[in-house]
XYZ file of C-alpha atoms in Angstrom:
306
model
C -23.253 -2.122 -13.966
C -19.711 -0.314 -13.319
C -17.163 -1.601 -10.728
C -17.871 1.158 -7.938
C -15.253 2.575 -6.160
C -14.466 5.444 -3.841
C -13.227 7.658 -7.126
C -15.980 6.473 -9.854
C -19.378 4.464 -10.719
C -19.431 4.407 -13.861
C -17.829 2.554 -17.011
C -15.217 3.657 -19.130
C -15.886 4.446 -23.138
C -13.973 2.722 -25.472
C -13.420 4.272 -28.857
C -12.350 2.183 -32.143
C -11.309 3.746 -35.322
C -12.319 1.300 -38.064
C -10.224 2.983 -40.358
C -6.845 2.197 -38.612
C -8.517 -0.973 -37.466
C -6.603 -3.945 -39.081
C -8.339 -6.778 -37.343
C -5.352 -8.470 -35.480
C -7.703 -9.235 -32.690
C -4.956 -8.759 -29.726
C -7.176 -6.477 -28.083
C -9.916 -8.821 -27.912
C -6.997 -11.679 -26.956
C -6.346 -8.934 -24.257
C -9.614 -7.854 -22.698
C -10.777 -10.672 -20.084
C -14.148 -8.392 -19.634
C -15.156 -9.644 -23.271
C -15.847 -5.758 -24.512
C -14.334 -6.614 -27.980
C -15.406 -8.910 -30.298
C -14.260 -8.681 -33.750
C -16.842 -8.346 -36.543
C -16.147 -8.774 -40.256
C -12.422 -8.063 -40.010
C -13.132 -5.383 -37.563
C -13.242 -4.589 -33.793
C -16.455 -3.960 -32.460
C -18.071 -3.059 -29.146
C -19.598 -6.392 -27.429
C -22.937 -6.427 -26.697
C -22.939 -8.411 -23.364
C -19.757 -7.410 -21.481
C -18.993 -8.972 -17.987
C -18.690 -5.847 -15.849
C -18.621 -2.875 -18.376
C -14.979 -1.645 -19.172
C -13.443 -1.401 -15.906
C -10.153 1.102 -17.310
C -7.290 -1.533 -17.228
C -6.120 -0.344 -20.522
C -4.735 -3.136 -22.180
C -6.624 -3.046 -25.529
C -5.480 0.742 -26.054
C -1.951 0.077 -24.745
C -1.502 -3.406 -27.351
C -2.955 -2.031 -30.340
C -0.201 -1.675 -32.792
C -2.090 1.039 -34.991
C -3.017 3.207 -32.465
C -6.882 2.461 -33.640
C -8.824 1.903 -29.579
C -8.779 4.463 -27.552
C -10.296 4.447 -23.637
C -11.318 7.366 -21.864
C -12.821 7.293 -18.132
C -12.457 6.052 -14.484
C -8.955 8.275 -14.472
C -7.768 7.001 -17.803
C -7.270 8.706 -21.659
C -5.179 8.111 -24.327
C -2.970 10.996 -22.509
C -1.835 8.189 -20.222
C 0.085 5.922 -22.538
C 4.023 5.896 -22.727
C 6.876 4.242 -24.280
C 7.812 1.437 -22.641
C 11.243 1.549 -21.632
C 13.674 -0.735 -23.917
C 14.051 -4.408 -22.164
C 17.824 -4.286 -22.171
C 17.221 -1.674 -19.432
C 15.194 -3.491 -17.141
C 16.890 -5.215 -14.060
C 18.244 -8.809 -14.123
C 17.297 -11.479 -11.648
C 20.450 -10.439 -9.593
C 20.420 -7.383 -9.449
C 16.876 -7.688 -8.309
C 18.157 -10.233 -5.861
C 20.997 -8.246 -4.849
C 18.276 -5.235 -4.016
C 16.174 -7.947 -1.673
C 19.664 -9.443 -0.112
C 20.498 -5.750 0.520
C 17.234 -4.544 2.122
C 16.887 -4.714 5.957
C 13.986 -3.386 8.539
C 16.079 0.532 9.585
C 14.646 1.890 12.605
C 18.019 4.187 13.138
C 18.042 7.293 10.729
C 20.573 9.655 10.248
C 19.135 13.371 11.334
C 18.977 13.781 7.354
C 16.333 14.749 5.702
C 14.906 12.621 2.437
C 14.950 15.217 -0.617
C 11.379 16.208 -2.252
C 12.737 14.587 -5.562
C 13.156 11.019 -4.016
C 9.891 11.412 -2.225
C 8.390 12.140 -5.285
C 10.094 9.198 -7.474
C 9.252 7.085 -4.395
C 5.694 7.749 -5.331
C 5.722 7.608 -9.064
C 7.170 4.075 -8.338
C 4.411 2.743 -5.916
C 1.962 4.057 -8.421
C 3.022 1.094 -11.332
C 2.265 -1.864 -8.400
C -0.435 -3.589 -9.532
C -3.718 -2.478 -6.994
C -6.280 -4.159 -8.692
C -9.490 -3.301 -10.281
C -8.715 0.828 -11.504
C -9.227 3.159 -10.371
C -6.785 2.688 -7.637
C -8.560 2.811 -4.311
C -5.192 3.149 -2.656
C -4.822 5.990 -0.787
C -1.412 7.837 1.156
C 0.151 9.729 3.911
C 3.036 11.587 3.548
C 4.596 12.483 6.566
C 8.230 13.916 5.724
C 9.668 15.523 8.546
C 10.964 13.713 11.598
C 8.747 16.587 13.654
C 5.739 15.770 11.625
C 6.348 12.201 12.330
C 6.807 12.256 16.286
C 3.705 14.876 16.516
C 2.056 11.652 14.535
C 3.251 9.336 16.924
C 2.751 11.686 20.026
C -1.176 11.876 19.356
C -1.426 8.188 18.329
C 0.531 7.742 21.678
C -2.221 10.295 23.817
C -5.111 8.011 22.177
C -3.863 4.574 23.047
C -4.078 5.837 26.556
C -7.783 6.693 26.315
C -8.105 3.439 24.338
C -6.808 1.137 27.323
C -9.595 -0.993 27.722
C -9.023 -2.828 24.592
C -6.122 -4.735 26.068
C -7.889 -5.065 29.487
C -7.912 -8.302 31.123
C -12.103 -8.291 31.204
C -12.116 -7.087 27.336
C -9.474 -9.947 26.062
C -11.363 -12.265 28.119
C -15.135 -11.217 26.895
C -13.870 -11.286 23.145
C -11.826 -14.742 23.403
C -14.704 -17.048 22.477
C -15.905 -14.371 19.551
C -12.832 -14.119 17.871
C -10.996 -17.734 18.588
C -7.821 -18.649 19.672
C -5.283 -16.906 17.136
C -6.730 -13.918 17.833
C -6.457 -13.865 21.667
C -3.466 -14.713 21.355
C -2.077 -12.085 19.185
C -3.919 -9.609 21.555
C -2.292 -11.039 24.312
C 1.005 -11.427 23.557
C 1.766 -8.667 20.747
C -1.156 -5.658 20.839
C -1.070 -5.167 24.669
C 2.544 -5.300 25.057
C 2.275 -2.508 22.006
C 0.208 -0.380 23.752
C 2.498 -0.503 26.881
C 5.436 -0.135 25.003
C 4.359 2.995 22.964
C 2.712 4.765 25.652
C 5.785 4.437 28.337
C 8.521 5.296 25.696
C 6.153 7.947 24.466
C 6.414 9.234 27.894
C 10.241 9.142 28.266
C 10.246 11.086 25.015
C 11.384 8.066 23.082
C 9.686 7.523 19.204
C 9.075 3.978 18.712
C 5.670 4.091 17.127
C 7.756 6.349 13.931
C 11.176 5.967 15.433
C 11.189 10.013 14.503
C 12.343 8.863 10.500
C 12.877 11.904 8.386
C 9.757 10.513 5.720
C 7.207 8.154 6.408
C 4.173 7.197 4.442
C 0.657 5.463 5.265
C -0.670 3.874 2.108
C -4.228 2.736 3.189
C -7.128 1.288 1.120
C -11.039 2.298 1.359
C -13.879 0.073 1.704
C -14.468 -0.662 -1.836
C -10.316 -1.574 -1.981
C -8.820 -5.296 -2.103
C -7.056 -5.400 1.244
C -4.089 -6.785 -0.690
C -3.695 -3.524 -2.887
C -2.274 -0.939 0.133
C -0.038 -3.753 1.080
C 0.854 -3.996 -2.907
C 1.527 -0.503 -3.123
C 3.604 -0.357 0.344
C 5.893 -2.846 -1.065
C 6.761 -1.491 -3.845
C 7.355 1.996 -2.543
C 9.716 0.552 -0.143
C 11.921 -1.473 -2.672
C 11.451 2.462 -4.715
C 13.213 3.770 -1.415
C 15.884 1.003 -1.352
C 16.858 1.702 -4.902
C 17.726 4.823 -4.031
C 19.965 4.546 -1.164
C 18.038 5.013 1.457
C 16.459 2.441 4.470
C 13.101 1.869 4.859
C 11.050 -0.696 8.350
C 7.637 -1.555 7.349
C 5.033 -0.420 10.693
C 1.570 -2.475 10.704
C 1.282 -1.502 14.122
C -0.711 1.662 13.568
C -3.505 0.872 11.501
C -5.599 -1.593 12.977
C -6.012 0.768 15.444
C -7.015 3.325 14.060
C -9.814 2.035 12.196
C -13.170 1.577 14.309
C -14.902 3.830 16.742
C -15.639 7.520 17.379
C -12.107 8.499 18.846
C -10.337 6.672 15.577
C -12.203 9.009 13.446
C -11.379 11.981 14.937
C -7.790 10.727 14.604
C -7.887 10.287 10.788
C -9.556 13.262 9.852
C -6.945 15.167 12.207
C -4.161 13.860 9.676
C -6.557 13.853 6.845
C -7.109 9.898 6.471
C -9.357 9.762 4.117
C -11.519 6.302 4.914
C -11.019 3.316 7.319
C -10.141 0.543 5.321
C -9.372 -3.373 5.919
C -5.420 -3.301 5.429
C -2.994 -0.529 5.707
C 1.082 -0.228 6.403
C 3.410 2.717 7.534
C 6.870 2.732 5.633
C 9.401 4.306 7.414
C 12.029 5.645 5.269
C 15.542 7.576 5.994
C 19.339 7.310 5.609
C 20.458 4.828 8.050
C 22.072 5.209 10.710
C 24.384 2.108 10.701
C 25.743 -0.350 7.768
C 25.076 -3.642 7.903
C 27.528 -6.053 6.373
C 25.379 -9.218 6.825
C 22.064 -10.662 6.052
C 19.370 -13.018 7.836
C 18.172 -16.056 5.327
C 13.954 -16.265 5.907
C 11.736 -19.095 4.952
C 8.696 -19.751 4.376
C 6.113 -21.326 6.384
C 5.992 -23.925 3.525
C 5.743 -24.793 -0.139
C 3.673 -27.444 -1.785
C 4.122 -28.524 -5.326
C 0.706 -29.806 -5.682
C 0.499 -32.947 -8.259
């Protein structure tokens, strides 16, 4: 049985040429499904494989005579590349330097963000690592600061008709279902969100999008790790920073957009595709202001377990 997703349901085929074989056995070293097993000096096709080739690649992409290749779930031979020399990949500092660097920009510059950096944005975000392939990650591309206050200006009109979930009787009814932490965080952060929003909304004042010249919504699907939107988010924003632009990461959208009859009717409006367990906004523009200084942040802790 196939790892289902949204895109596929079935396995992917994997082809071995026993003529370039030469019975290395990396690929079998490589594949942690246990397709491959290697059979008088040969790779062969395993009989009992965990979940059926799930389309990771690896065998066909560490062969060094070009003798597996894997077609299905999105992937062919068509899909392999060069990888680029190791001399050109970035250093711990520069790395660092790109972290230090990065800060959360919710002042843009009235400046749009090019259609060639929104695409190498994407092209970047699309190496993260989003688990089991197919990806099941999914994104919005909003990249006009019009498209992105209309966004915010309906998300705005359906907080008001979605009131009741910060009501005093509501937060009170749900407090023993879903414990302390979570009061709390309705409490003291959601319902101050919704107020916030609304009443800004109202004065004509963005701060749901902040009116950014690009943002994007990378969202998951039911079948997706709630980790891999977050994954992909990340990486596009770090994309962004690399090229000179400023990007504030927005959770404050999508848990709220994700149950009930009136949150549908919002997605399919901007063409959301599913409701899904984890999903972030990146706001991206020129900023509007340099900073010359960073914050330090910690962690909550780390244990060196012995």
């Amino acid at each position: 049985m196939a790892i289902p997703t949204t895109r596929t349901n079935e396995q992917a085929r994997i082809s071995i040429d026993l003529e370039k074989c030469i019975g290395c056995g990396k690929c079998i070293d490589v594949c942690k499904d246990l397709s491959l097993v290697l059979k008088d000096g040969k790779v062969s096709l395993a009989s009992e494989p965990i979940f059926g080739c799930i389309g990771c690649g690896h065998c066909m992409a560490i062969c060094p005579s070009g003798a597996i290749e894997v077609n299905g779930r999105y992937l062919s031979p068509k899909d392999l590349f060069e990888l680029p020399p190791k001399e050109k990949a970035a250093g711990y500092e520069e790395l660092q330097t790109l972290y230090q660097r990065r800060r959360s920009i919710r002042e843009f510059r009235d400046e749009p963000v090019s259609s060639e950096k929104i695409k190498k944005i994407l092209e970047a975000a699309k190496m993260a690592p989003m688990g089991l392939p197919p990806s099941d990650v999914n994104v919005l591309v909003l990249d006009t600061k019009e498209k992105n206050h209309l966004f915010a200006k309906d998300f705005c009109d359906y907080l008001e008709q979605m009131q009741w979930m910060v009501s005093g009787w509501f937060l009170a009814f749900m407090r023993p279902f879903w414990g302390k932490a979570n009061a709390a965080v309705f409490r003291n952060f959601v319902k101050p969100l919704f107020r916030v929003y609304t009443e800004k909304m109202q004065q004509g004042t963005n701060l749901v999008t902040y009116d950014a010249p690009l943002a994007m919504y990378f969202y998951g699907s039911p079948y997706a790790d709630p980790a891999d939107p977050v994954v992909a988010a990340t990486t596009a924003m770090y994309a962004a920073e690399s090229l000179g632009l400023g990007t504030c990461m927005v959770g404050g959208v999508h848990p709220l957009i994700q149950h009930g009859s009136k949150a549908k009717k919002f997605r399919e409006k901007y063409g959301i595709k599913f409701k899904s367990r984890e999903g972030l906004f990146i706001l991206i523009g020129y900023p509007q202001w340099t900073y010359k200084k960073g914050v330090r942040r910690t962690f909550a802790s780390v244990v060196n377990w012995n």
